[in-house]
Short mmCIF file of C-alpha atoms in Angstrom, two decimals:
data_model
loop_
_atom_site.label_atom_id
_atom_site.label_comp_id
_atom_site.label_asym_id
_atom_site.label_seq_id
_atom_site.Cartn_x
_atom_site.Cartn_y
_atom_site.Cartn_z
CA ALA A 902 56.16 -129.51 85.31
CA ALA A 903 59.87 -129.72 85.83
CA SER A 904 61.95 -131.34 83.33
CA ALA A 905 65.05 -133.81 83.89
CA GLN A 906 67.20 -130.69 83.05
CA ASP A 907 65.54 -128.58 85.85
CA LEU A 908 66.00 -131.63 88.19
CA LEU A 909 69.64 -131.91 87.44
CA ALA A 910 70.14 -128.34 88.79
CA LEU A 911 68.84 -129.18 92.22
CA GLU A 912 71.25 -129.77 94.84
CA ASN A 913 71.74 -133.50 95.81
CA ASP A 914 72.46 -133.97 99.55
CA GLY A 915 71.63 -137.54 99.57
CA GLY A 916 74.95 -139.00 99.06
CA GLY A 917 76.94 -139.63 95.75
CA GLY A 918 80.36 -138.73 94.68
CA GLY A 919 81.39 -136.59 97.64
CA GLY A 920 84.44 -134.47 96.87
CA ASP A 921 86.25 -136.80 94.54
CA GLY A 922 84.46 -135.57 91.40
CA GLY A 923 83.31 -139.09 90.44
CA ASP A 924 79.61 -138.74 90.45
CA TRP A 925 78.60 -137.57 86.95
CA GLU A 926 75.11 -137.62 85.36
CA ALA A 927 74.04 -136.80 81.83
CA ALA A 928 72.06 -133.68 80.85
CA TYR A 929 71.04 -131.97 77.64
CA ASP A 930 71.31 -128.37 76.48
CA GLU A 931 68.70 -126.38 74.73
CA SER A 932 69.62 -127.86 71.39
CA GLY A 933 69.44 -131.41 72.58
CA ALA A 934 73.13 -132.09 72.80
CA MET A 935 74.31 -134.25 75.65
CA TYR A 936 76.75 -133.21 78.35
CA TYR A 937 77.79 -134.45 81.78
CA VAL A 938 77.52 -132.71 85.10
CA ASN A 939 79.34 -133.44 88.29
CA ASN A 940 76.85 -133.41 91.28
CA ALA A 941 79.56 -132.63 93.75
CA THR A 942 81.64 -129.93 92.03
CA GLY A 943 79.09 -128.47 89.60
CA GLU A 944 81.61 -129.00 86.76
CA SER A 945 80.29 -129.81 83.33
CA THR A 946 81.96 -131.48 80.32
CA TRP A 947 81.02 -132.85 76.93
CA GLU A 948 82.96 -136.07 77.46
CA LEU A 949 82.38 -138.42 80.39
CA PRO A 950 85.53 -138.59 82.40
CA GLU A 951 87.16 -141.94 82.90
CA GLY A 952 85.60 -143.78 85.72
CA GLY A 953 82.57 -141.42 85.82
CA ALA A 954 79.10 -142.84 86.41
CA ALA A 955 76.56 -141.55 84.04
CA GLY A 956 72.74 -141.35 84.40
CA ALA A 957 69.83 -140.26 82.32
CA ALA A 958 70.85 -141.29 78.75
CA GLU A 959 73.80 -142.37 76.53
CA ASP A 960 74.16 -142.09 72.85
CA HIS A 961 74.71 -145.52 71.20
CA GLY A 962 75.47 -144.20 67.75
CA GLY A 963 73.26 -143.38 64.69
CA GLY A 964 71.30 -140.97 66.88
CA GLN A 965 69.77 -143.80 68.93
CA MET A 966 69.26 -142.93 72.47
CA VAL A 967 68.75 -145.50 75.19
CA LEU A 968 67.35 -144.31 78.45
CA HIS A 969 68.85 -145.12 81.77
CA THR A 970 67.00 -144.29 84.88
CA VAL A 971 68.65 -142.82 88.07
CA GLN A 972 67.09 -143.30 91.50
CA LEU A 973 66.91 -140.26 93.43
CA LYS A 974 67.86 -139.64 97.15
CA GLY A 975 67.90 -136.79 99.61
CA LYS A 976 66.97 -133.35 98.54
CA ARG A 977 66.54 -134.18 95.04
CA ALA A 978 64.18 -136.90 95.69
CA ALA A 979 62.04 -134.45 97.82
CA GLU A 980 62.01 -131.93 95.08
CA TRP A 981 60.97 -134.62 92.47
CA LYS A 982 58.27 -135.73 94.74
CA LYS A 983 56.61 -132.30 94.53
CA VAL A 984 56.90 -132.50 90.74
CA LEU A 985 55.10 -135.77 90.61
CA GLU A 986 52.35 -134.50 92.96
CA GLU A 987 51.63 -131.67 90.69
CA CYS A 988 51.35 -133.75 87.56
CA PHE A 989 49.56 -136.80 89.19
CA SER A 990 45.86 -137.01 88.04
CA MET A 991 42.93 -139.24 89.05
CA PRO A 992 40.65 -139.87 86.04
CA GLU A 993 37.03 -139.41 86.60
CA PRO A 994 34.77 -142.48 86.77
CA VAL A 995 32.34 -143.14 84.12
CA SER A 996 28.77 -141.71 84.29
CA GLN A 997 26.07 -143.63 86.22
CA LEU A 998 24.05 -144.08 83.10
CA HIS A 999 26.90 -145.85 81.32
CA ALA A 1000 27.86 -147.89 84.40
CA ASP A 1001 24.20 -149.12 84.76
CA THR A 1002 24.33 -150.24 81.08
CA GLY A 1003 27.71 -151.92 81.55
CA LYS A 1004 26.79 -153.88 84.69
CA ARG A 1005 23.69 -155.37 82.86
CA VAL A 1006 26.08 -156.67 80.26
CA VAL A 1007 28.38 -158.25 82.77
CA PHE A 1008 25.68 -159.63 85.04
CA PRO A 1009 22.65 -160.08 82.70
CA ASN A 1010 20.67 -162.34 85.11
CA ILE A 1011 21.21 -160.44 88.35
CA ASP A 1012 19.19 -157.51 89.54
CA PRO A 1013 20.20 -155.44 91.35
CA VAL A 1014 23.92 -155.76 90.52
CA SER A 1015 26.30 -154.62 93.49
CA PRO A 1016 29.25 -152.47 92.58
CA LEU A 1017 32.83 -153.82 93.33
CA VAL A 1018 34.64 -152.17 95.92
CA ARG A 1019 38.50 -152.41 96.73
CA VAL A 1020 39.68 -153.75 100.06
CA ASN A 1021 43.13 -152.77 101.25
CA VAL A 1022 45.11 -155.05 103.82
CA LEU A 1023 47.67 -152.59 105.51
CA GLU A 1024 50.50 -153.68 107.91
CA ALA A 1025 52.01 -151.93 110.84
CA GLN A 1026 54.64 -153.10 113.37
CA SER A 1027 55.08 -153.26 117.22
CA PRO A 1028 52.92 -155.18 117.43
CA LEU A 1029 52.52 -156.74 114.10
CA ARG A 1030 48.87 -156.14 113.17
CA HIS A 1031 46.58 -155.45 110.05
CA LYS A 1032 44.47 -152.54 109.15
CA ILE A 1033 41.56 -153.67 106.90
CA THR A 1034 39.92 -150.87 104.87
CA VAL A 1035 37.29 -150.48 102.23
CA ALA A 1036 38.67 -147.81 99.74
CA LEU A 1037 35.79 -145.34 99.11
CA GLY A 1038 37.86 -142.29 98.35
CA ASP A 1039 39.30 -141.39 101.77
CA LYS A 1040 42.98 -141.27 101.72
CA GLU A 1041 43.15 -142.61 105.18
CA ASP A 1042 42.11 -145.87 103.69
CA GLU A 1043 45.16 -146.07 101.46
CA ALA A 1044 48.67 -147.11 102.15
CA ASN A 1045 51.10 -144.69 103.65
CA ALA A 1046 54.57 -144.57 105.14
CA TYR A 1047 53.35 -146.06 108.55
CA TRP A 1048 50.54 -148.45 107.19
CA GLN A 1049 52.32 -150.49 104.52
CA PRO A 1050 50.45 -152.38 101.76
CA VAL A 1051 50.13 -156.11 101.99
CA VAL A 1052 47.43 -157.04 99.55
CA SER A 1053 44.47 -155.59 97.76
CA PHE A 1054 41.31 -157.25 96.22
CA TYR A 1055 37.83 -156.49 94.96
CA VAL A 1056 34.61 -157.78 96.49
CA PHE A 1057 30.91 -156.56 96.46
CA ALA A 1058 29.58 -153.59 98.33
CA CYS A 1059 26.09 -155.24 98.64
CA GLU A 1060 24.71 -158.75 98.63
CA MET A 1061 24.98 -161.00 95.48
CA PRO A 1062 24.21 -164.50 94.75
CA CYS A 1063 26.25 -166.94 96.73
CA THR A 1064 28.04 -164.23 99.00
CA LEU A 1065 28.20 -163.78 102.75
CA PRO A 1066 28.69 -160.56 104.61
CA TYR A 1067 31.93 -159.67 106.41
CA THR A 1068 32.10 -156.85 108.97
CA ILE A 1069 35.24 -154.72 109.85
CA GLU A 1070 35.61 -153.89 113.47
CA LEU A 1071 38.23 -151.76 115.32
CA ARG A 1072 40.23 -151.76 118.45
CA ARG A 1073 41.73 -148.45 119.53
CA GLU A 1074 44.72 -149.45 121.68
CA PRO A 1075 46.84 -150.69 120.06
CA PHE A 1076 44.78 -149.70 116.85
CA GLY A 1077 43.80 -152.60 114.73
CA THR A 1078 40.95 -153.98 112.88
CA ARG A 1079 39.40 -157.52 112.62
CA LEU A 1080 37.25 -159.04 109.88
CA ARG A 1081 34.35 -160.78 111.40
CA GLN A 1082 32.29 -163.42 109.61
CA ARG A 1083 28.94 -163.12 111.21
CA LYS A 1084 28.14 -166.75 111.26
CA LYS A 1085 31.48 -167.79 112.78
CA PRO A 1086 32.76 -165.44 115.49
CA ASN A 1087 36.05 -166.47 117.02
CA PRO A 1088 35.27 -167.79 120.50
CA ARG A 1089 38.89 -167.42 121.74
CA ASP A 1090 38.80 -163.69 121.08
CA MET A 1091 38.36 -161.95 124.34
CA THR A 1092 38.79 -158.23 123.09
CA GLU A 1093 35.86 -155.89 123.05
CA TRP A 1094 35.80 -154.75 119.43
CA GLU A 1095 33.81 -151.81 118.27
CA GLN A 1096 31.88 -151.38 115.17
CA PHE A 1097 32.64 -148.43 112.74
CA ASP A 1098 29.95 -145.71 112.36
CA PRO A 1099 28.54 -146.11 109.86
CA VAL A 1100 29.25 -149.84 109.66
CA LYS A 1101 31.97 -150.93 107.38
CA GLY A 1102 32.18 -154.33 105.54
CA PHE A 1103 31.54 -156.03 102.28
CA PHE A 1104 30.07 -159.14 100.70
CA ALA A 1105 32.40 -162.00 99.34
CA TYR A 1106 32.30 -165.53 98.18
CA PRO A 1107 33.01 -168.13 100.88
CA GLU A 1108 33.71 -170.84 98.18
CA PRO A 1109 35.75 -170.69 95.10
CA MET A 1110 34.44 -168.86 92.00
CA PRO A 1111 35.85 -168.40 88.63
CA GLY A 1112 38.60 -165.77 88.63
CA ALA A 1113 38.37 -165.19 92.54
CA ALA A 1114 41.32 -165.87 94.62
CA PRO A 1115 41.42 -167.24 98.26
CA TYR A 1116 42.19 -165.16 101.21
CA PHE A 1117 42.76 -166.47 104.76
CA VAL A 1118 41.98 -164.77 107.98
CA ASN A 1119 44.41 -165.61 110.85
CA TRP A 1120 44.22 -164.71 114.58
CA THR A 1121 46.75 -164.52 117.47
CA SER A 1122 46.57 -163.49 120.96
CA GLY A 1123 48.32 -160.97 123.30
CA PRO A 1124 46.82 -158.82 122.20
CA ASP A 1125 44.07 -160.33 119.84
CA ARG A 1126 45.10 -159.52 116.31
CA TYR A 1127 44.03 -160.69 113.02
CA MET A 1128 45.86 -160.94 109.62
CA VAL A 1129 44.41 -161.29 106.17
CA SER A 1130 46.77 -163.25 103.84
CA ASN A 1131 46.79 -164.89 100.41
CA VAL A 1132 48.98 -167.76 101.93
CA ASP A 1133 47.15 -170.86 103.15
CA LYS A 1134 49.36 -171.64 105.99
CA PRO A 1135 49.49 -169.17 108.93
CA ASP A 1136 52.80 -167.97 110.52
CA LEU A 1137 53.96 -169.69 113.67
CA GLY A 1138 51.74 -168.63 116.50
CA TRP A 1139 48.92 -167.68 114.38
CA MET A 1140 45.67 -169.61 113.94
CA LEU A 1141 43.65 -170.07 110.65
CA CYS A 1142 40.05 -168.90 111.36
CA TYR A 1143 38.38 -168.98 107.96
CA ARG A 1144 38.74 -168.22 104.27
CA PHE A 1145 36.92 -166.15 101.70
CA HIS A 1146 37.34 -165.33 98.11
CA GLY A 1147 37.80 -162.06 96.20
CA TYR A 1148 39.15 -160.75 92.93
CA ALA A 1149 42.88 -160.12 93.31
CA THR A 1150 44.08 -156.71 91.93
CA THR A 1151 47.43 -154.86 91.37
CA LYS A 1152 48.24 -151.25 90.96
CA TYR A 1153 49.95 -149.92 87.69
CA HIS A 1154 51.49 -146.56 87.51
CA VAL A 1155 51.76 -144.86 83.96
CA LEU A 1156 54.95 -142.91 83.64
CA GLU A 1157 56.09 -140.39 80.95
CA CYS A 1158 59.38 -139.12 80.24
CA SER A 1159 60.16 -136.37 77.57
CA GLU A 1160 63.97 -136.52 77.25
CA PRO A 1161 65.72 -137.47 75.02
CA THR A 1162 62.39 -138.39 73.28
CA VAL A 1163 58.81 -138.81 74.51
CA CYS A 1164 58.31 -142.24 75.76
CA TYR A 1165 56.08 -144.25 78.37
CA ARG A 1166 56.38 -146.81 81.03
CA VAL A 1167 54.05 -148.93 83.02
CA VAL A 1168 55.34 -149.67 86.66
CA LYS A 1169 53.60 -152.55 88.47
CA GLY A 1170 53.19 -152.58 92.22
CA GLU A 1171 51.90 -150.45 95.06
CA ARG A 1172 55.20 -148.59 95.45
CA MET A 1173 56.96 -146.41 92.78
CA VAL A 1174 60.55 -145.51 92.72
CA LEU A 1175 61.68 -142.03 92.33
CA GLU A 1176 63.58 -141.98 88.97
CA GLU A 1177 64.95 -138.91 87.16
CA GLY A 1178 62.96 -137.37 84.54
CA TRP A 1179 59.95 -139.94 84.89
CA ARG A 1180 56.65 -138.27 85.72
CA CYS A 1181 53.66 -140.44 86.95
CA LEU A 1182 50.64 -139.23 85.07
CA PHE A 1183 48.17 -141.56 86.83
CA ALA A 1184 47.69 -145.02 88.19
CA PHE A 1185 45.00 -147.65 88.18
CA TYR A 1186 43.96 -150.94 89.58
CA ALA A 1187 43.29 -153.98 87.34
CA PHE A 1188 42.51 -157.64 88.06
CA ASP A 1189 45.12 -160.43 88.11
CA GLU A 1190 42.82 -162.92 86.55
CA MET A 1191 39.93 -162.82 84.15
CA ILE A 1192 36.43 -162.42 85.56
CA PRO A 1193 33.25 -161.99 83.88
CA GLY A 1194 33.37 -159.15 81.31
CA THR A 1195 37.10 -158.68 81.23
CA THR A 1196 39.83 -159.12 78.78
CA ARG A 1197 43.38 -159.80 79.31
CA TYR A 1198 46.02 -157.20 78.35
CA TYR A 1199 49.87 -157.68 77.80
CA VAL A 1200 52.41 -155.11 78.54
CA GLN A 1201 55.89 -155.52 77.01
CA GLU A 1202 58.89 -153.44 76.94
CA GLN A 1203 61.77 -152.64 74.57
CA PHE A 1204 65.03 -150.66 75.15
CA GLU A 1205 66.12 -149.99 71.57
CA PRO A 1206 66.41 -147.33 70.18
CA HIS A 1207 64.84 -146.01 73.42
CA GLN A 1208 62.73 -147.27 76.22
CA ARG A 1209 59.28 -147.92 75.10
CA ILE A 1210 56.26 -150.21 75.83
CA ARG A 1211 53.78 -152.10 73.77
CA VAL A 1212 50.22 -152.81 75.07
CA GLY A 1213 47.86 -155.18 73.43
CA GLN A 1214 45.31 -158.03 73.83
CA GLU A 1215 48.01 -160.45 72.47
CA PRO A 1216 51.86 -160.42 73.08
CA THR A 1217 54.31 -160.15 70.22
CA TYR A 1218 57.76 -161.90 70.31
CA PHE A 1219 59.32 -159.95 67.36
CA HIS A 1220 62.00 -157.35 67.29
CA GLY A 1221 63.14 -157.94 70.85
CA TRP A 1222 60.06 -157.16 72.98
CA GLN A 1223 60.15 -158.56 76.38
CA ASP A 1224 57.14 -159.60 78.67
CA TYR A 1225 56.69 -157.27 81.63
CA ALA A 1226 53.19 -157.65 83.05
CA THR A 1227 49.64 -158.70 82.28
CA PHE A 1228 46.40 -157.46 83.72
CA CYS A 1229 42.74 -157.97 83.21
CA ALA A 1230 40.22 -155.08 82.83
CA PHE A 1231 36.49 -154.62 81.82
CA ASP A 1232 35.26 -154.32 78.32
CA VAL A 1233 32.42 -152.15 79.23
CA PRO A 1234 31.85 -149.25 81.78
CA MET A 1235 31.13 -150.51 85.37
CA PRO A 1236 30.37 -148.44 88.51
CA GLY A 1237 33.31 -146.62 89.87
CA ALA A 1238 35.64 -147.65 86.90
CA SER A 1239 37.27 -145.05 84.61
CA ARG A 1240 37.97 -145.43 80.86
CA PHE A 1241 41.48 -145.90 79.67
CA SER A 1242 42.70 -145.86 76.09
CA VAL A 1243 45.69 -147.61 74.47
CA HIS A 1244 47.29 -145.41 71.91
CA PHE A 1245 50.16 -146.38 69.52
CA LEU A 1246 52.53 -144.19 67.69
CA THR A 1247 54.56 -144.91 64.38
CA GLN A 1248 55.49 -141.37 63.54
CA SER A 1249 57.71 -138.60 65.21
CA PRO A 1250 55.32 -136.00 66.78
CA GLU A 1251 57.93 -133.35 65.59
CA THR A 1252 58.86 -134.33 62.13
CA ARG A 1253 56.05 -136.81 61.16
CA THR A 1254 58.73 -139.18 59.90
CA ALA A 1255 58.73 -142.95 60.75
CA VAL A 1256 59.97 -143.90 64.19
CA ALA A 1257 60.05 -147.03 66.35
CA GLU A 1258 56.56 -148.19 67.41
CA GLN A 1259 55.44 -147.51 70.87
CA SER A 1260 52.26 -147.70 72.91
CA ARG A 1261 50.84 -145.56 75.75
CA ILE A 1262 47.92 -145.98 78.10
CA TYR A 1263 45.92 -142.57 78.57
CA PHE A 1264 42.53 -141.51 79.97
CA GLY A 1265 41.65 -139.39 77.08
CA ASP A 1266 41.17 -139.71 73.22
CA ALA A 1267 44.11 -139.96 70.92
CA TRP A 1268 45.42 -137.12 69.02
CA GLU A 1269 47.87 -137.10 65.97
CA PRO A 1270 50.30 -138.56 65.52
CA TRP A 1271 49.18 -140.92 68.25
CA GLN A 1272 46.34 -143.40 67.00
CA GLN A 1273 43.56 -145.13 68.99
CA LYS A 1274 43.97 -148.79 69.49
CA CYS A 1275 41.43 -149.95 72.06
CA ASN A 1276 39.61 -149.01 75.40
CA PHE A 1277 39.45 -150.68 78.67
CA TYR A 1278 37.74 -149.94 82.08
CA ALA A 1279 39.85 -150.23 85.24
CA TYR A 1280 39.65 -148.40 88.68
CA ALA A 1281 41.59 -145.21 89.11
CA ALA A 1282 44.08 -145.00 92.02
CA PRO A 1283 43.79 -141.94 94.10
CA THR A 1284 47.42 -141.88 95.52
CA MET A 1285 51.04 -142.51 94.93
CA LEU A 1286 53.18 -144.44 97.41
CA PHE A 1287 57.05 -143.93 96.95
CA ASP A 1288 59.66 -146.62 97.57
#
């Protein structure tokens, strides 16, 4: 995979300093010494010129390096996208045997236990309409540049106690989908909707349940359109039809940077900003609230002596750690979920001397000098969406 140094050599046609020589960015030579490169002229210098804007990293004395991210544009952004696509992985789900064992632990009094499936609500304009998909591995069911993400949640693939069936139907022109509750069709809807082949749908709770969030199905005419929202009051011109409940989920990207030192980040949200030197290794979906069989995890970040994260089941408020995000994940294997590990580091990989503590999330076992902290089970994301 290309490094930040490789990326600095790429031509930047997406704006910047123009011909005035003011667009400077930091780079490193083979020995690790930092210098500055001008994107417009190609000039390099050991000292940052007065008034120059530097990216990548700055030396704060004592050998401490603090990372500074640079959002990429134009041709350099396109090149870095290719790098990210090459290094992005989708961890394998756990085996069926382990998943069957886990679901009996989480739902001990239910047989059979339905797997959870992720529902994506995507939005397009002209006219405003929603596309409702059940994500079963087809990239067509994921967000893209045209169908923008609105909300995602987990529901059941098959019937479970206290759930009702919901069917997804489509209209071809203009393309859109509706979510139909079989017991309460909308009498004001005059469109001839079609069923998917095979039939698409899910089972969800019609009433509140522990850990479940409410979702509201709204309708408007001209043409008939449906919207799924987590806001209880519909927009002007829309009518609330009904509500159901599912397990709210959020996407987390795990990023790695190797310069000036190896470090990791977790980026929350459906979209990921293209930032110089940061490679997205994988992404996963985790729950916003605790549901049966899950534990809450805390992600904190620190910027001295370099950018780093701490991941644990309890937060810490020592040494300048700042809260960034929390998520909930299963303690045991579940159908469709992958195993992720939290590792921590207190020694330099190169010299084995003491370094500032940092964590990372990975989908394999730890190797020295990284040490295993804990495992959790979440749902691997199949795609990346760039901001």
